[in-house]
Amino acid sequence: MAVKEDDLPCPWTAEYWIYRPPAKESLKMHLRNVALLLPKYSVSFAAEVCVKEQVMNVVRALNSSAAANDASAAADAGKLSKEQRAQRARELTAQRMELVNALTALVPQ
């Protein structure tokens, strides 16, 4: 009696079971494929780490500038006129927008 593909209760073919590579060969193939793909993964991982570090630098700059701006605004509140405070607020907003734009530029489109 010959075994046909339709006689097997699994999705794999009879040829797979008859001609399948031994476990040791299969492991070697898998390790070879991993070794081939490893440089691609390491490059993408390094790029991801670099972008994450740049984002964290911008976030640190935003946080430190916010604290410094709040402290200087509190110190200057009584010394500056209304127009000078408005000008200072515009300058601080422009600086913060530069940081936000730098952060946006780091995000892939």
Short mmCIF file of N, CA and C in Angstrom, two decimals:
data_model
loop_
_atom_site.label_atom_id
_atom_site.label_comp_id
_atom_site.label_asym_id
_atom_site.label_seq_id
_atom_site.Cartn_x
_atom_site.Cartn_y
_atom_site.Cartn_z
N MET A 1 0.85 -1.18 0.00
CA MET A 1 0.00 0.00 0.00
C MET A 1 0.89 1.24 0.00
N ALA A 2 0.59 2.17 -0.87
CA ALA A 2 1.36 3.41 -0.98
C ALA A 2 0.67 4.50 -0.16
N VAL A 3 1.46 5.31 0.49
CA VAL A 3 0.94 6.43 1.28
C VAL A 3 0.89 7.66 0.38
N LYS A 4 -0.27 8.30 0.38
CA LYS A 4 -0.45 9.52 -0.41
C LYS A 4 -0.55 10.71 0.55
N GLU A 5 -0.43 11.89 -0.03
CA GLU A 5 -0.53 13.10 0.79
C GLU A 5 -1.89 13.20 1.46
N ASP A 6 -2.94 12.76 0.75
CA ASP A 6 -4.29 12.88 1.29
C ASP A 6 -4.51 11.95 2.49
N ASP A 7 -3.67 10.93 2.62
CA ASP A 7 -3.83 9.97 3.72
C ASP A 7 -3.25 10.50 5.03
N LEU A 8 -2.43 11.54 4.96
CA LEU A 8 -1.79 12.05 6.17
C LEU A 8 -2.68 13.09 6.85
N PRO A 9 -2.89 12.98 8.15
CA PRO A 9 -3.77 13.92 8.85
C PRO A 9 -3.08 15.22 9.28
N CYS A 10 -2.02 15.61 8.61
CA CYS A 10 -1.33 16.85 8.97
C CYS A 10 -1.10 17.67 7.70
N PRO A 11 -0.85 18.96 7.84
CA PRO A 11 -0.71 19.82 6.65
C PRO A 11 0.59 19.59 5.89
N TRP A 12 1.58 18.93 6.49
CA TRP A 12 2.84 18.73 5.79
C TRP A 12 2.74 17.58 4.80
N THR A 13 3.52 17.65 3.80
CA THR A 13 3.46 16.63 2.74
C THR A 13 4.30 15.42 3.12
N ALA A 14 4.02 14.32 2.45
CA ALA A 14 4.81 13.10 2.67
C ALA A 14 6.26 13.33 2.29
N GLU A 15 6.48 14.16 1.26
CA GLU A 15 7.85 14.44 0.84
C GLU A 15 8.64 15.12 1.95
N TYR A 16 7.96 15.96 2.71
CA TYR A 16 8.66 16.62 3.80
C TYR A 16 9.18 15.59 4.80
N TRP A 17 8.33 14.65 5.14
CA TRP A 17 8.72 13.66 6.14
C TRP A 17 9.76 12.68 5.59
N ILE A 18 9.68 12.41 4.31
CA ILE A 18 10.62 11.45 3.72
C ILE A 18 11.97 12.11 3.49
N TYR A 19 11.96 13.33 2.94
CA TYR A 19 13.20 13.98 2.52
C TYR A 19 13.65 15.11 3.45
N ARG A 20 13.06 15.20 4.61
CA ARG A 20 13.42 16.31 5.50
C ARG A 20 14.87 16.19 5.94
N PRO A 21 15.51 17.35 6.15
CA PRO A 21 16.92 17.30 6.59
C PRO A 21 16.99 16.82 8.04
N PRO A 22 18.07 16.19 8.40
CA PRO A 22 18.23 15.78 9.80
C PRO A 22 18.25 17.00 10.73
N ALA A 23 17.98 16.76 11.98
CA ALA A 23 17.90 17.86 12.95
C ALA A 23 19.20 18.65 13.01
N LYS A 24 20.32 17.97 12.92
CA LYS A 24 21.61 18.65 12.99
C LYS A 24 21.79 19.58 11.79
N GLU A 25 21.42 19.09 10.59
CA GLU A 25 21.52 19.94 9.39
C GLU A 25 20.56 21.12 9.49
N SER A 26 19.37 20.87 9.99
CA SER A 26 18.39 21.94 10.14
C SER A 26 18.91 23.01 11.10
N LEU A 27 19.53 22.59 12.19
CA LEU A 27 20.11 23.55 13.13
C LEU A 27 21.24 24.34 12.48
N LYS A 28 22.07 23.67 11.71
CA LYS A 28 23.15 24.37 11.01
C LYS A 28 22.60 25.41 10.05
N MET A 29 21.53 25.05 9.30
CA MET A 29 20.91 26.01 8.37
C MET A 29 20.38 27.22 9.14
N HIS A 30 19.72 26.94 10.26
CA HIS A 30 19.16 28.04 11.05
C HIS A 30 20.27 28.96 11.56
N LEU A 31 21.33 28.39 12.10
CA LEU A 31 22.44 29.20 12.60
C LEU A 31 23.13 29.98 11.48
N ARG A 32 23.22 29.37 10.30
CA ARG A 32 23.80 30.06 9.15
C ARG A 32 22.93 31.26 8.76
N ASN A 33 21.62 31.07 8.75
CA ASN A 33 20.71 32.17 8.43
C ASN A 33 20.81 33.29 9.47
N VAL A 34 20.90 32.90 10.74
CA VAL A 34 21.04 33.91 11.80
C VAL A 34 22.34 34.69 11.60
N ALA A 35 23.42 33.97 11.28
CA ALA A 35 24.71 34.64 11.07
C ALA A 35 24.65 35.60 9.89
N LEU A 36 23.87 35.25 8.87
CA LEU A 36 23.75 36.14 7.71
C LEU A 36 22.93 37.39 8.04
N LEU A 37 21.91 37.23 8.88
CA LEU A 37 21.03 38.36 9.19
C LEU A 37 21.55 39.22 10.35
N LEU A 38 22.46 38.69 11.13
CA LEU A 38 22.94 39.42 12.31
C LEU A 38 23.51 40.80 12.00
N PRO A 39 24.32 40.98 10.95
CA PRO A 39 24.82 42.33 10.67
C PRO A 39 23.70 43.34 10.38
N LYS A 40 22.64 42.89 9.70
CA LYS A 40 21.53 43.81 9.42
C LYS A 40 20.85 44.24 10.71
N TYR A 41 20.63 43.27 11.61
CA TYR A 41 19.99 43.60 12.88
C TYR A 41 20.87 44.49 13.73
N SER A 42 22.17 44.24 13.74
CA SER A 42 23.05 45.06 14.58
C SER A 42 23.11 46.49 14.07
N VAL A 43 23.09 46.68 12.75
CA VAL A 43 23.11 48.04 12.19
C VAL A 43 21.81 48.77 12.54
N SER A 44 20.67 48.09 12.39
CA SER A 44 19.41 48.75 12.70
C SER A 44 19.29 49.02 14.20
N PHE A 45 19.82 48.11 15.02
CA PHE A 45 19.79 48.33 16.47
C PHE A 45 20.66 49.52 16.85
N ALA A 46 21.84 49.63 16.25
CA ALA A 46 22.73 50.76 16.53
C ALA A 46 22.08 52.07 16.10
N ALA A 47 21.41 52.07 14.95
CA ALA A 47 20.73 53.28 14.49
C ALA A 47 19.61 53.66 15.45
N GLU A 48 18.89 52.65 15.94
CA GLU A 48 17.80 52.92 16.88
C GLU A 48 18.34 53.50 18.19
N VAL A 49 19.45 52.96 18.66
CA VAL A 49 20.06 53.48 19.90
C VAL A 49 20.51 54.92 19.69
N CYS A 50 21.07 55.22 18.52
CA CYS A 50 21.54 56.57 18.21
C CYS A 50 20.38 57.56 18.20
N VAL A 51 19.28 57.18 17.54
CA VAL A 51 18.11 58.07 17.48
C VAL A 51 17.52 58.25 18.87
N LYS A 52 17.46 57.17 19.65
CA LYS A 52 16.92 57.28 21.00
C LYS A 52 17.76 58.23 21.85
N GLU A 53 19.07 58.15 21.71
CA GLU A 53 19.96 59.04 22.46
C GLU A 53 19.75 60.50 22.04
N GLN A 54 19.58 60.73 20.74
CA GLN A 54 19.33 62.10 20.27
C GLN A 54 18.00 62.63 20.81
N VAL A 55 16.99 61.78 20.81
CA VAL A 55 15.68 62.19 21.34
C VAL A 55 15.80 62.52 22.83
N MET A 56 16.52 61.68 23.57
CA MET A 56 16.69 61.94 25.00
C MET A 56 17.46 63.23 25.25
N ASN A 57 18.44 63.54 24.40
CA ASN A 57 19.17 64.81 24.54
C ASN A 57 18.24 66.00 24.34
N VAL A 58 17.36 65.91 23.34
CA VAL A 58 16.42 67.00 23.09
C VAL A 58 15.43 67.12 24.25
N VAL A 59 14.96 65.97 24.75
CA VAL A 59 14.03 66.00 25.89
C VAL A 59 14.70 66.61 27.12
N ARG A 60 15.96 66.23 27.37
CA ARG A 60 16.69 66.83 28.50
C ARG A 60 16.83 68.34 28.31
N ALA A 61 17.12 68.75 27.08
CA ALA A 61 17.26 70.19 26.81
C ALA A 61 15.93 70.90 27.04
N LEU A 62 14.83 70.27 26.62
CA LEU A 62 13.51 70.87 26.84
C LEU A 62 13.22 70.99 28.34
N ASN A 63 13.50 69.93 29.08
CA ASN A 63 13.23 69.96 30.52
C ASN A 63 14.09 70.99 31.23
N SER A 64 15.38 71.03 30.90
CA SER A 64 16.25 71.99 31.59
C SER A 64 15.91 73.42 31.18
N SER A 65 15.55 73.62 29.91
CA SER A 65 15.20 74.97 29.49
C SER A 65 13.90 75.42 30.15
N ALA A 66 12.97 74.49 30.36
CA ALA A 66 11.72 74.86 31.02
C ALA A 66 11.98 75.30 32.45
N ALA A 67 12.83 74.54 33.16
CA ALA A 67 13.14 74.91 34.55
C ALA A 67 13.90 76.24 34.61
N ALA A 68 14.87 76.41 33.71
CA ALA A 68 15.64 77.66 33.69
C ALA A 68 14.75 78.83 33.31
N ASN A 69 13.85 78.62 32.36
CA ASN A 69 12.95 79.69 31.93
C ASN A 69 12.01 80.09 33.05
N ASP A 70 11.49 79.08 33.78
CA ASP A 70 10.59 79.40 34.89
C ASP A 70 11.32 80.19 35.98
N ALA A 71 12.57 79.79 36.27
CA ALA A 71 13.34 80.48 37.30
C ALA A 71 13.67 81.91 36.87
N SER A 72 14.08 82.08 35.61
CA SER A 72 14.43 83.43 35.16
C SER A 72 13.18 84.30 35.04
N ALA A 73 12.05 83.70 34.66
CA ALA A 73 10.81 84.47 34.57
C ALA A 73 10.38 84.95 35.95
N ALA A 74 10.53 84.09 36.95
CA ALA A 74 10.17 84.49 38.32
C ALA A 74 11.10 85.59 38.82
N ALA A 75 12.39 85.48 38.50
CA ALA A 75 13.35 86.49 38.96
C ALA A 75 13.14 87.83 38.25
N ASP A 76 12.77 87.77 36.97
CA ASP A 76 12.63 88.99 36.18
C ASP A 76 11.22 89.60 36.25
N ALA A 77 10.30 88.93 36.92
CA ALA A 77 8.91 89.37 36.88
C ALA A 77 8.74 90.82 37.35
N GLY A 78 9.43 91.18 38.40
CA GLY A 78 9.26 92.54 38.91
C GLY A 78 10.13 93.56 38.21
N LYS A 79 11.16 93.12 37.51
CA LYS A 79 12.12 94.04 36.91
C LYS A 79 11.74 94.48 35.50
N LEU A 80 11.01 93.64 34.79
CA LEU A 80 10.73 93.92 33.38
C LEU A 80 9.37 94.59 33.20
N SER A 81 9.30 95.39 32.17
CA SER A 81 8.01 95.98 31.83
C SER A 81 7.16 94.94 31.09
N LYS A 82 5.91 95.30 30.86
CA LYS A 82 5.00 94.37 30.18
C LYS A 82 5.50 94.02 28.79
N GLU A 83 6.01 95.00 28.05
CA GLU A 83 6.51 94.76 26.70
C GLU A 83 7.76 93.88 26.73
N GLN A 84 8.64 94.14 27.71
CA GLN A 84 9.85 93.33 27.82
C GLN A 84 9.52 91.88 28.17
N ARG A 85 8.53 91.69 29.06
CA ARG A 85 8.11 90.33 29.39
C ARG A 85 7.53 89.63 28.17
N ALA A 86 6.76 90.35 27.36
CA ALA A 86 6.18 89.76 26.14
C ALA A 86 7.29 89.39 25.16
N GLN A 87 8.28 90.27 25.02
CA GLN A 87 9.42 89.98 24.13
C GLN A 87 10.18 88.75 24.62
N ARG A 88 10.41 88.70 25.93
CA ARG A 88 11.13 87.55 26.51
C ARG A 88 10.33 86.25 26.30
N ALA A 89 9.03 86.32 26.44
CA ALA A 89 8.18 85.14 26.23
C ALA A 89 8.26 84.67 24.78
N ARG A 90 8.28 85.63 23.84
CA ARG A 90 8.41 85.26 22.41
C ARG A 90 9.75 84.58 22.14
N GLU A 91 10.82 85.11 22.75
CA GLU A 91 12.15 84.50 22.56
C GLU A 91 12.19 83.07 23.12
N LEU A 92 11.63 82.90 24.31
CA LEU A 92 11.62 81.57 24.92
C LEU A 92 10.78 80.59 24.10
N THR A 93 9.66 81.09 23.57
CA THR A 93 8.82 80.24 22.73
C THR A 93 9.56 79.84 21.46
N ALA A 94 10.30 80.77 20.88
CA ALA A 94 11.07 80.46 19.67
C ALA A 94 12.14 79.42 19.96
N GLN A 95 12.82 79.57 21.11
CA GLN A 95 13.84 78.58 21.48
C GLN A 95 13.22 77.20 21.67
N ARG A 96 12.09 77.17 22.33
CA ARG A 96 11.43 75.89 22.57
C ARG A 96 10.95 75.27 21.26
N MET A 97 10.47 76.10 20.34
CA MET A 97 10.02 75.57 19.04
C MET A 97 11.19 75.01 18.25
N GLU A 98 12.37 75.60 18.38
CA GLU A 98 13.55 75.04 17.72
C GLU A 98 13.84 73.64 18.24
N LEU A 99 13.72 73.47 19.55
CA LEU A 99 13.94 72.14 20.13
C LEU A 99 12.86 71.15 19.68
N VAL A 100 11.63 71.61 19.63
CA VAL A 100 10.54 70.74 19.17
C VAL A 100 10.75 70.35 17.72
N ASN A 101 11.18 71.29 16.89
CA ASN A 101 11.45 70.98 15.48
C ASN A 101 12.61 70.00 15.34
N ALA A 102 13.62 70.14 16.20
CA ALA A 102 14.73 69.18 16.17
C ALA A 102 14.25 67.79 16.56
N LEU A 103 13.36 67.73 17.54
CA LEU A 103 12.79 66.44 17.95
C LEU A 103 11.94 65.85 16.84
N THR A 104 11.16 66.68 16.17
CA THR A 104 10.32 66.21 15.07
C THR A 104 11.16 65.70 13.92
N ALA A 105 12.29 66.34 13.67
CA ALA A 105 13.16 65.92 12.57
C ALA A 105 13.76 64.54 12.83
N LEU A 106 13.88 64.15 14.10
CA LEU A 106 14.44 62.84 14.42
C LEU A 106 13.46 61.70 14.20
N VAL A 107 12.17 62.03 14.21
CA VAL A 107 11.15 60.98 14.05
C VAL A 107 11.05 60.62 12.58
N PRO A 108 11.19 59.32 12.25
CA PRO A 108 11.09 58.93 10.84
C PRO A 108 9.69 59.14 10.31
N GLN A 109 9.62 59.60 9.08
CA GLN A 109 8.31 59.87 8.45
C GLN A 109 7.74 58.63 7.82
#
